[in-house]
Coordinates of N, CA and C in Angstrom, one line a residue:
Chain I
X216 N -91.9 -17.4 279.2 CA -90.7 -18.2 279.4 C -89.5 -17.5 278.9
X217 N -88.4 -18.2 279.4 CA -87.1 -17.5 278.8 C -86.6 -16.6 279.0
X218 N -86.8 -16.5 280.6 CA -86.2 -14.9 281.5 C -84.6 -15.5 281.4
X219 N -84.3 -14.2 281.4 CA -82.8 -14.0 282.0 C -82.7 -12.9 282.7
X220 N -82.2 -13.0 284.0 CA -82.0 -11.9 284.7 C -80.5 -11.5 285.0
X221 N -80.2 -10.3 285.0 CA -79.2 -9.7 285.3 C -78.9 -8.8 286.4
X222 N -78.0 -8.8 287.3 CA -77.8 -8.3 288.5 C -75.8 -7.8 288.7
X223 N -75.8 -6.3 289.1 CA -77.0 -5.6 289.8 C -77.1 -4.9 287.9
X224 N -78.0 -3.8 288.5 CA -78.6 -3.1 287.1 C -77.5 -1.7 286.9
X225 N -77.0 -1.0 287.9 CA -76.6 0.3 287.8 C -75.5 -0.4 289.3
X226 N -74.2 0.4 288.9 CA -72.8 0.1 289.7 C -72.1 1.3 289.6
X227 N -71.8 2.1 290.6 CA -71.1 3.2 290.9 C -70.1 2.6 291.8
X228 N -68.7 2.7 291.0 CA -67.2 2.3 292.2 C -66.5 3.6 292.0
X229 N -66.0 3.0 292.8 CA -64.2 3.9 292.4 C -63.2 2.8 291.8
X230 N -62.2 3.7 291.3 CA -61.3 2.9 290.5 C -60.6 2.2 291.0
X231 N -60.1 1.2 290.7 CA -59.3 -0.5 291.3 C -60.1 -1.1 291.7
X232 N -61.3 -1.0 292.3 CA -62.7 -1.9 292.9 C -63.2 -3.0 291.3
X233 N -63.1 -4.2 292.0 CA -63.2 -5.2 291.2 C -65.2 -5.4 291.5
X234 N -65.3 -5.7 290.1 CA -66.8 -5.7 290.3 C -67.4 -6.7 289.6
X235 N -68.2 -7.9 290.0 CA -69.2 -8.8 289.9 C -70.6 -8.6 289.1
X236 N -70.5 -8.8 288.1 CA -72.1 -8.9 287.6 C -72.4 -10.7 287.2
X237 N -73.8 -10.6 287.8 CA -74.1 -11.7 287.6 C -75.3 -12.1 286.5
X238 N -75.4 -12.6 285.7 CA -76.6 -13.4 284.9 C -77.0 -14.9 285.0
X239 N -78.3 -14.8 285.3 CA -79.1 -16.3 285.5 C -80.2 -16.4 284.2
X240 N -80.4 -17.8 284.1 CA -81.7 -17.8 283.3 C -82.3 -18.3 284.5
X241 N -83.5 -18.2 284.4 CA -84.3 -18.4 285.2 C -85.3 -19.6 285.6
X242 N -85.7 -19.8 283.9 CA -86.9 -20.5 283.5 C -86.3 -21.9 282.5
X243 N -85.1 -21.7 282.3 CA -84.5 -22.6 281.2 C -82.8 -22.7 281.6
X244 N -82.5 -24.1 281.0 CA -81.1 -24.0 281.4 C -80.5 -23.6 279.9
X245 N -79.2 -23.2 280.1 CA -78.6 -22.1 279.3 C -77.2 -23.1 278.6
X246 N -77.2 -23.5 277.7 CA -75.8 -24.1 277.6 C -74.9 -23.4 276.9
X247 N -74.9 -22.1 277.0 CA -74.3 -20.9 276.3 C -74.5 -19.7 276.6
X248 N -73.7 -19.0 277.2 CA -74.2 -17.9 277.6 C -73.3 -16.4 277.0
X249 N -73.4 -15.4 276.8 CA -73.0 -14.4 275.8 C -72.6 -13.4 276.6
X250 N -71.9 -12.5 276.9 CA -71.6 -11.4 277.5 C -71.0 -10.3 276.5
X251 N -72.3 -9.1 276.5 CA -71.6 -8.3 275.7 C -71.4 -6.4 276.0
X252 N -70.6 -5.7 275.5 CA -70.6 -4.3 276.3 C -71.2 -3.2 274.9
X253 N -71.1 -2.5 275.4 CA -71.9 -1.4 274.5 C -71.4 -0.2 274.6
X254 N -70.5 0.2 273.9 CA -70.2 2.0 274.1 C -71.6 2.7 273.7
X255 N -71.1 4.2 273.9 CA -72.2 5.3 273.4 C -72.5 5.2 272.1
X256 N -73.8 5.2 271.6 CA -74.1 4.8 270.3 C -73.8 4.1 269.9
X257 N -72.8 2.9 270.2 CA -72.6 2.1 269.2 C -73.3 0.7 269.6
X258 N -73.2 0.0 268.9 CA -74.1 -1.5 268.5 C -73.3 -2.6 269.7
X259 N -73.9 -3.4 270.2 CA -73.5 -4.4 270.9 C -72.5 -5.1 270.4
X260 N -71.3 -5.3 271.6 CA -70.2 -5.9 270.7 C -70.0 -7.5 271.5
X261 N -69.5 -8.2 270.9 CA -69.4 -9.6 271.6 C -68.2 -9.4 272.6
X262 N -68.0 -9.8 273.9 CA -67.0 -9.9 274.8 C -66.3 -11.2 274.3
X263 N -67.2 -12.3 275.3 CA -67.0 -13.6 275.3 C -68.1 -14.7 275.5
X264 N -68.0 -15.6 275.0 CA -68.8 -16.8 274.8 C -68.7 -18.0 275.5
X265 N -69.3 -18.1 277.0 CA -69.1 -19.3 277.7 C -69.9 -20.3 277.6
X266 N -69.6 -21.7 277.6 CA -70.0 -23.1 277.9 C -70.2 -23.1 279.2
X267 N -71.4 -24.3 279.7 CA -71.2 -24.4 281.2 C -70.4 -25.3 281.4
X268 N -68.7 -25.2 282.4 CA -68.4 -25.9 282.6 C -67.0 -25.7 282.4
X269 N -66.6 -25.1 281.1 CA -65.3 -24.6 280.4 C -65.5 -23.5 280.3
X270 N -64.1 -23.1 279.9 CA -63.3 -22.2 279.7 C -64.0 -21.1 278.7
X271 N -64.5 -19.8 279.2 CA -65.0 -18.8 278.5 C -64.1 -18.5 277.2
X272 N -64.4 -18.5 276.1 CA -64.1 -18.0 274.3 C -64.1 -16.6 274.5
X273 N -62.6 -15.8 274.4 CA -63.0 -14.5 274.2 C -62.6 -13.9 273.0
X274 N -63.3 -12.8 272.7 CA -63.1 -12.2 271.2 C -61.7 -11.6 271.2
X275 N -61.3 -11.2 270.0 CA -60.4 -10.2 270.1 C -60.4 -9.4 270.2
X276 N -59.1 -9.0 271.3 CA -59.0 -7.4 271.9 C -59.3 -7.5 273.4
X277 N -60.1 -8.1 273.7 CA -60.9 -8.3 275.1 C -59.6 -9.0 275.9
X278 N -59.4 -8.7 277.1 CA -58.4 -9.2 278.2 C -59.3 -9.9 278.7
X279 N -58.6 -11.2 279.1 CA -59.2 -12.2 280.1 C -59.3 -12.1 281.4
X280 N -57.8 -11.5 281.5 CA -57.2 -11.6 283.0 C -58.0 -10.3 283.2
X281 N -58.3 -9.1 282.5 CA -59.8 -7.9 282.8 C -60.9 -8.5 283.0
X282 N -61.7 -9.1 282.2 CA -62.8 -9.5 282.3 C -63.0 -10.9 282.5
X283 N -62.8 -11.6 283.8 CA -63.0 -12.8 284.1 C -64.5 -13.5 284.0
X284 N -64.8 -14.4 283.4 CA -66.0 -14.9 283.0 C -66.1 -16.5 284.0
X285 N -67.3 -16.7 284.4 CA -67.5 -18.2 285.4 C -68.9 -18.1 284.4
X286 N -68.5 -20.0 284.5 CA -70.1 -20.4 283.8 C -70.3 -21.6 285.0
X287 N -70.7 -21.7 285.8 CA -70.3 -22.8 287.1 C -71.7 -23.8 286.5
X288 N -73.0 -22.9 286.0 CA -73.7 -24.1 285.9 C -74.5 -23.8 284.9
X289 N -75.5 -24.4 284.7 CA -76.5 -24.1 283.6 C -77.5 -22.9 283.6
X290 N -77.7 -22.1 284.8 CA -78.2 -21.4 284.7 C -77.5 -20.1 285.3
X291 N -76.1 -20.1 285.7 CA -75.6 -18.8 285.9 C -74.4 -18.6 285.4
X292 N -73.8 -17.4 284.9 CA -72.5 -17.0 284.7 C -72.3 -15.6 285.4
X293 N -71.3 -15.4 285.6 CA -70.5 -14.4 286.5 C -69.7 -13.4 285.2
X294 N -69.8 -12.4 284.9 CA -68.5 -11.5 284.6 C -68.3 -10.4 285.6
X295 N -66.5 -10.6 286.4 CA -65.9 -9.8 287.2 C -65.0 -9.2 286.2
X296 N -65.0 -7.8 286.3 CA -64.5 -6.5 285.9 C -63.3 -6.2 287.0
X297 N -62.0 -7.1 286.7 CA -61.2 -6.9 287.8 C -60.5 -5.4 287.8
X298 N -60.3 -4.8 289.1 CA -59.5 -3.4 289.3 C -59.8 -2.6 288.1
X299 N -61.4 -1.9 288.4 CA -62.0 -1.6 287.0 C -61.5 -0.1 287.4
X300 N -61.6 0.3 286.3 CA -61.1 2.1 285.7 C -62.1 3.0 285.0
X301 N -62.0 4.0 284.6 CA -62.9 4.9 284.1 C -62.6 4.5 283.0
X302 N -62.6 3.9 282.1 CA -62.3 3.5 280.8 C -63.1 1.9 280.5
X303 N -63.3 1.6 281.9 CA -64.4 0.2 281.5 C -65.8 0.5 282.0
X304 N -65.8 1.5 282.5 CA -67.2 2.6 282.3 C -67.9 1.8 281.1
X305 N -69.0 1.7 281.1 CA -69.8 0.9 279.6 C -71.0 0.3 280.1
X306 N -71.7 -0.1 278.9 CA -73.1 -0.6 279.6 C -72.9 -2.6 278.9
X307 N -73.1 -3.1 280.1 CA -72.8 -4.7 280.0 C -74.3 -5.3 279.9
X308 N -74.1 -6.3 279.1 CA -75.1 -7.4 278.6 C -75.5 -8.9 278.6
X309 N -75.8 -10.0 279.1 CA -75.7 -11.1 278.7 C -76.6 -11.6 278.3
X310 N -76.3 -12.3 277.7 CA -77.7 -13.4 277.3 C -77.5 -14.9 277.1
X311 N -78.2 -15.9 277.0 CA -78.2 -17.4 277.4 C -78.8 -18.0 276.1
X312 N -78.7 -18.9 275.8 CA -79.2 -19.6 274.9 C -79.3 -21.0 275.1
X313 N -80.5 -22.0 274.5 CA -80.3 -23.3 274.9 C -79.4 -24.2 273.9
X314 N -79.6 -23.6 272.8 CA -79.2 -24.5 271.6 C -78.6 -23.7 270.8
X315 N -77.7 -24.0 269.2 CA -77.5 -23.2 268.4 C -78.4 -22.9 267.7
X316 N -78.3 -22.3 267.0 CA -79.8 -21.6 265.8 C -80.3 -21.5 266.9
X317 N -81.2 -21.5 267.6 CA -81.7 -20.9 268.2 C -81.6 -19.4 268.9
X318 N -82.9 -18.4 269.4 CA -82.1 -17.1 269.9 C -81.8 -16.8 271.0
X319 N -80.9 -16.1 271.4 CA -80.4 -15.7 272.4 C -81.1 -14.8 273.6
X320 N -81.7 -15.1 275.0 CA -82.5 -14.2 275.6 C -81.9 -13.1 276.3
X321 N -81.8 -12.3 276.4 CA -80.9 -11.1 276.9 C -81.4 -10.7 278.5
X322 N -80.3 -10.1 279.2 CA -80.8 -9.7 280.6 C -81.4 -8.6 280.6
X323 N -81.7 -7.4 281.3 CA -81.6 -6.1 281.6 C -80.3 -5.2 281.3
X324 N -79.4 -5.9 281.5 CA -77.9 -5.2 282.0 C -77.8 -4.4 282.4
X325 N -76.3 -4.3 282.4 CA -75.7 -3.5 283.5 C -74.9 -2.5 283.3
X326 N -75.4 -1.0 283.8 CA -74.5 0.1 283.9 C -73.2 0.4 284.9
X327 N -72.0 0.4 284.4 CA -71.0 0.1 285.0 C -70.1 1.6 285.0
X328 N -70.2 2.1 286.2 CA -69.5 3.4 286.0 C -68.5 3.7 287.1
X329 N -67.2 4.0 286.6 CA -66.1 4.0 287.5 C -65.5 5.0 287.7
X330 N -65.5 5.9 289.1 CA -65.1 7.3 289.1 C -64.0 7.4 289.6
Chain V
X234 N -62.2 -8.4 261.8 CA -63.7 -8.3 262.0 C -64.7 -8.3 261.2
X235 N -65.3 -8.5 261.0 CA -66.8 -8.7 260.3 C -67.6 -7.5 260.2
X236 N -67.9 -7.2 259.6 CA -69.1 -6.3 259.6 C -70.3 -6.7 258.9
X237 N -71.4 -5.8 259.8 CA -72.7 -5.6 260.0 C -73.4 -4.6 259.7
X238 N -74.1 -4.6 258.6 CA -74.4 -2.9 258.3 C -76.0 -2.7 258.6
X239 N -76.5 -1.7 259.0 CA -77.9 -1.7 258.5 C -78.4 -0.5 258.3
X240 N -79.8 -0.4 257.5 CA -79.7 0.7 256.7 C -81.3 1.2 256.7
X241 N -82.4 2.2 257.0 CA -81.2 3.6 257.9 C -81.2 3.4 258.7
X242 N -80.9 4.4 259.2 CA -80.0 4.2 261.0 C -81.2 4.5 261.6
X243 N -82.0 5.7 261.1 CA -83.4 5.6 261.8 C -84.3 6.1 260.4
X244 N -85.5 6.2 261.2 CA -86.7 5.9 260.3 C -88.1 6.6 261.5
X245 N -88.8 7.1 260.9 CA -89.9 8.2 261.0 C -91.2 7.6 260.8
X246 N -92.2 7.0 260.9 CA -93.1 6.7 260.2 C -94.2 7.2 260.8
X247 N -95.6 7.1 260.1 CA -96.9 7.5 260.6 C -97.3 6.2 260.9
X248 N -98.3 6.3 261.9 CA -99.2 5.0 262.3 C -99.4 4.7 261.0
X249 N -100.1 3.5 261.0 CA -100.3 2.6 259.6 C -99.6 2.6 258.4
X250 N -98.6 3.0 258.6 CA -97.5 2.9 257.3 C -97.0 1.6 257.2
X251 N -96.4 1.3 256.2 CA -95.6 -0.1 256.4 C -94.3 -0.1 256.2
X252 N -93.4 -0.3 257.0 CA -91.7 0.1 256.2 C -91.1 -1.3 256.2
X253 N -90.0 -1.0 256.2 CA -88.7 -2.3 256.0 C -87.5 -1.4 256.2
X254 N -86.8 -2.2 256.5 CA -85.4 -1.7 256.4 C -84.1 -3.1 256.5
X255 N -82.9 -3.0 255.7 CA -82.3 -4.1 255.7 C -81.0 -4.4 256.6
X256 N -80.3 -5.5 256.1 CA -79.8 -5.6 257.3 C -78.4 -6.8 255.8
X257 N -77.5 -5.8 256.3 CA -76.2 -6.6 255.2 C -75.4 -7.0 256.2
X258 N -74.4 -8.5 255.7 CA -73.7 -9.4 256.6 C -72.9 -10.0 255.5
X259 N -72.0 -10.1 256.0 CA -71.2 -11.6 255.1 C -71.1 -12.3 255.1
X260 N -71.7 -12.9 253.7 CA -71.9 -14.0 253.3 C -71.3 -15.7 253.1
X261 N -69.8 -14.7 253.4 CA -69.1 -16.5 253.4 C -69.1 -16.9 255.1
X262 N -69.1 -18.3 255.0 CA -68.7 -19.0 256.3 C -70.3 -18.7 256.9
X263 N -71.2 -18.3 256.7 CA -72.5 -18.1 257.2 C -73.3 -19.4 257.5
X264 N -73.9 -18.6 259.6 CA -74.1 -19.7 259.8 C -76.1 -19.2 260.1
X265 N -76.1 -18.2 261.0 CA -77.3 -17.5 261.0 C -77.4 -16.2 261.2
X266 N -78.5 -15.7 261.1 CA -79.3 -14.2 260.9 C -79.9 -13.7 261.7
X267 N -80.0 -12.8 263.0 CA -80.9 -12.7 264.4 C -81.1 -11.5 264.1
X268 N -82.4 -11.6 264.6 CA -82.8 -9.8 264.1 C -84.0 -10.0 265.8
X269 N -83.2 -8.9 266.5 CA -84.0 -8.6 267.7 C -84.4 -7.0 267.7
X270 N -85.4 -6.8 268.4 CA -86.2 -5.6 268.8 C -85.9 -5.0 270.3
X271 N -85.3 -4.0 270.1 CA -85.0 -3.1 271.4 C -85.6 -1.7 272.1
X272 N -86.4 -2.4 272.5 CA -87.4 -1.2 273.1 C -86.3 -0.4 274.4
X273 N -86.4 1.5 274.3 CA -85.7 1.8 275.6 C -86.0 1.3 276.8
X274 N -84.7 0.9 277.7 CA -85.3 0.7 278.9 C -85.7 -0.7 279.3
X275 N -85.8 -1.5 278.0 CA -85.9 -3.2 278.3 C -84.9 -4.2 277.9
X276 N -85.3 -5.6 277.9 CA -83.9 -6.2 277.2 C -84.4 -6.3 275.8
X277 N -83.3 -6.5 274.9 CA -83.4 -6.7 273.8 C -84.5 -8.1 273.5
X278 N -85.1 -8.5 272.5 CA -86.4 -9.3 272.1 C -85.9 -9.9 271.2
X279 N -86.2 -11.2 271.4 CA -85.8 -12.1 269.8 C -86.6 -11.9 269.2
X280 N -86.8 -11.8 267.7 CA -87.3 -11.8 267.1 C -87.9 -13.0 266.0
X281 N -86.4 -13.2 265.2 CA -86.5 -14.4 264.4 C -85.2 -15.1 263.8
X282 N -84.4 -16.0 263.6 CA -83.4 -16.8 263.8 C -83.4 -17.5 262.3
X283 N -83.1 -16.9 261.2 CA -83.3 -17.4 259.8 C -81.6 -18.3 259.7
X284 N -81.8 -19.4 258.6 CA -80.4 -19.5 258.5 C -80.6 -20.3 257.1
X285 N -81.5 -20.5 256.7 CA -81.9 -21.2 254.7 C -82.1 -20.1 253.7
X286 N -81.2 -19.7 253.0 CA -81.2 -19.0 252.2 C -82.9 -19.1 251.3
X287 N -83.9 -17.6 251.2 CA -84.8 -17.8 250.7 C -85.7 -18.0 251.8
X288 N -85.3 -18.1 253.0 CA -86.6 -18.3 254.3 C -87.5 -17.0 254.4
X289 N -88.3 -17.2 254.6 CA -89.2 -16.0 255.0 C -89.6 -16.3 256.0
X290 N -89.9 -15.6 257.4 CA -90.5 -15.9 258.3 C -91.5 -14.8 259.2
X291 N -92.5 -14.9 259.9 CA -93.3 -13.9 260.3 C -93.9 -14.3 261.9
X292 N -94.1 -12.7 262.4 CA -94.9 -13.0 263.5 C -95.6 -11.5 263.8
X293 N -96.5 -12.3 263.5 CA -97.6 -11.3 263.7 C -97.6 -10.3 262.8
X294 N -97.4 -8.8 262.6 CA -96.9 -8.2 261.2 C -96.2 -8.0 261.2
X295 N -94.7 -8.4 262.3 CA -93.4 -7.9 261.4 C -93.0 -10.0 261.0
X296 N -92.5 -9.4 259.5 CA -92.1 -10.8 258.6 C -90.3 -10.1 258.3
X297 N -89.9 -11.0 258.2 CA -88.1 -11.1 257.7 C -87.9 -11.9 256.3
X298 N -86.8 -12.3 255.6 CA -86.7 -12.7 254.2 C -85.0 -12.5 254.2
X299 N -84.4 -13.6 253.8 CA -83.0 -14.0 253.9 C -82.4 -13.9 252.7
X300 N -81.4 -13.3 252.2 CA -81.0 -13.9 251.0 C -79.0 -14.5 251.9
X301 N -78.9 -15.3 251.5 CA -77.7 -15.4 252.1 C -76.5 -15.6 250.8
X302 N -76.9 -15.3 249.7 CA -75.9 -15.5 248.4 C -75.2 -14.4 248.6
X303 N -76.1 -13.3 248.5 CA -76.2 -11.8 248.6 C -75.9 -11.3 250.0
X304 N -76.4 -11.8 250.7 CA -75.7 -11.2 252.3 C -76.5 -10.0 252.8
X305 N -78.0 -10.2 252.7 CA -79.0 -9.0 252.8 C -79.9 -10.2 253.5
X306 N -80.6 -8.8 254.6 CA -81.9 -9.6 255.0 C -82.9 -8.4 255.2
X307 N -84.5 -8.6 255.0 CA -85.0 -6.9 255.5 C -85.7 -7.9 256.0
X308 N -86.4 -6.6 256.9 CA -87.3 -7.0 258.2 C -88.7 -5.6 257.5
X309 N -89.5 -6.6 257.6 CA -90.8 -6.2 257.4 C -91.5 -5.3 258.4
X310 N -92.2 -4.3 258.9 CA -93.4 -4.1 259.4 C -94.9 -3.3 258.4
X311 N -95.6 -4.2 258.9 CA -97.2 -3.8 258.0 C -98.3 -3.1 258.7
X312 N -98.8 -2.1 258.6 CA -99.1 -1.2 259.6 C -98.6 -0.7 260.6
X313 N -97.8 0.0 260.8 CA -96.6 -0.1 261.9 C -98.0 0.9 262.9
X314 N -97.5 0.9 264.2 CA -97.8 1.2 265.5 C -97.1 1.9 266.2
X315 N -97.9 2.8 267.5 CA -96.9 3.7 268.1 C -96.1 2.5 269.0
X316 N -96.5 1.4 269.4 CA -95.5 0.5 270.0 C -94.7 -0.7 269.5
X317 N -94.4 -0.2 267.8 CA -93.4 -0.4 267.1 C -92.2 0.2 267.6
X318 N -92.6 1.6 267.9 CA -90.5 2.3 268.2 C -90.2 1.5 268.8
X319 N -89.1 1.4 268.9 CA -88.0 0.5 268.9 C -86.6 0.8 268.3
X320 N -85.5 0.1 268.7 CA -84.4 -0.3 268.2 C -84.6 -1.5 267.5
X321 N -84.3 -1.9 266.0 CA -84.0 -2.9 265.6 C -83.2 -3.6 265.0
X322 N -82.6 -4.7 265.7 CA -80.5 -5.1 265.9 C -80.8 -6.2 265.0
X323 N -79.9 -6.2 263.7 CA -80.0 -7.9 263.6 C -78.3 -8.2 263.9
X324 N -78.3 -9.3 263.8 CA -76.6 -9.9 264.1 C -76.7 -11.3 263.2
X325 N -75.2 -11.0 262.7 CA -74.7 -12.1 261.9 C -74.1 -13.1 262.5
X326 N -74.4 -14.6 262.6 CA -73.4 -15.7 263.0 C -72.9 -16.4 262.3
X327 N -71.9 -16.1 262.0 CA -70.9 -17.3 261.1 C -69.4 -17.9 261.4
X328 N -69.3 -18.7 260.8 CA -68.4 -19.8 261.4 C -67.3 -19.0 261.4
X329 N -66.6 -19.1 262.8 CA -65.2 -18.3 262.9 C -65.4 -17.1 263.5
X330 N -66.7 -16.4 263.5 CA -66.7 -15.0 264.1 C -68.1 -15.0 264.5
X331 N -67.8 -15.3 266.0 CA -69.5 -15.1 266.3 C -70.2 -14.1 266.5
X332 N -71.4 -13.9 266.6 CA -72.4 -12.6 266.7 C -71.8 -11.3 266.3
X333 N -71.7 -10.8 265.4 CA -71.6 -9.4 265.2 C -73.0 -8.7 265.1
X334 N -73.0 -7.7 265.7 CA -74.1 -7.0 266.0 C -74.1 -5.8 265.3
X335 N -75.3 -5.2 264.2 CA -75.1 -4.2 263.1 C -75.6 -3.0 264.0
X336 N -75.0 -1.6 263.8 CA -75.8 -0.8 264.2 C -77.2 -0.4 264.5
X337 N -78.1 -1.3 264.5 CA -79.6 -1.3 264.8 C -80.5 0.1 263.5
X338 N -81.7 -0.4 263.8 CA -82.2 0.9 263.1 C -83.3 1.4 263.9
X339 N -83.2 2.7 264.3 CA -84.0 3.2 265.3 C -85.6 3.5 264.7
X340 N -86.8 2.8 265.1 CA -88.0 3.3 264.3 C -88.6 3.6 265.0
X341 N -89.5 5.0 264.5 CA -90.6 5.3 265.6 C -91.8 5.8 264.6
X342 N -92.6 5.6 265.6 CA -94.0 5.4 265.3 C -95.4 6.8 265.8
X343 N -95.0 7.4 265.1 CA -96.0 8.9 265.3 C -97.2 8.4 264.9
X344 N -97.9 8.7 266.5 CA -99.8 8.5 266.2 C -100.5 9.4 265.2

């Protein structure tokens, strides 16, 4: 129990190409869902934090109007990487959760590379 | 920002050894303690979700142990295995700054 799936897995654009990744849970609905990016070596960092229904929480530092976040329902959220650049190159993550205290199930993610 | 430390960054072991390694957070505004396992190549694994200062919790042979006064948590393995390696991430949640994620500690497991 407790898939989350993430789509696609590996993304090669060119730069200004706006790009869509999607995360579902599969098996559970999600009333939280996590989106996070990962440079080289370093440790997973929080993007943003959506509810279903409202308005994605984003961390600081992170652009909104860059990283657009949809939570439309309980079991999907969207982050679009608008007019992406070689500098948002990075490996993307989400994960879903039902409840607080509770843990967070993670996708696959997604390698996002912009030449 | 918050920080997340954890300590070592990697680790070497022989089959059947038992290690630990910890995992420091801050303490104020503290809400919980996730400590997940990252195998290459898959998604990250929950592990265990502590948040009572003094909790101990276990599965199977890896156990965890909270202190939340102190802002330390270690993660247990007892007999470790070659399909221990792994990445192992905990992340701090506390009020005001969610998930920070500590540098992981990379362990591997020589048959």
């Amino acid at each position: 129990g407790a898939v989350v799936s993430q789509h696609p897995s590996w993304v090669i654009c060119k730069s200004g190409t706006s790009v869509k990744i999607e995360c579902r849970s599969l098996d559970f609905q999600a009333t939280t869902m996590f989106w996070y990016r990962q440079f080289p070596k370093q440790s997973l960092m929080l993007m943003a934090t959506s509810n279903e229904g409202s308005k994605a929480t984003y961390e600081q530092g992170v652009e909104k109007d860059k990283f657009l976040i949809n939570h439309a329902s309980l079991t999907l959220s969207t982050l679009t990487v608008t007019s992406a650049h070689p500098e948002d190159s990075s490996f993307y993550i989400c994960s879903a959760r039902v409840y607080e205290d509770q843990p967070q199930h993670f996708g696959d993610g997604t390698r996002l590379s912009i030449l | 920002i918050l920080n997340v430390e954890q300590s070592p960054q990697s680790l070497h072991v022989q089959e059947g050894d038992s290690t630990n390694f910890t995992c420091s957070f801050p303490s104020s505004n503290f809400y919980a303690l996730h400590w997940y396992r990252w195998e290459t190549a898959k998604s990250p694994e929950a592990l265990f979700v502590m948040t009572l200062n003094g909790d101990e919790k276990k599965k199977g042979r890896i156990s965890a142990t909270l202190n939340t006064k102190e802002g330390y948590s270690y993660l247990y393995i007892k007999g470790s295995q070659p399909e221990d390696s792994a990445t192992y991430l905990c992340a701090s949640d506390n009020y005001g700054q969610n998930f920070v994620f500590g540098p992981g500690t990379r362990l591997s497991v020589l048959p």
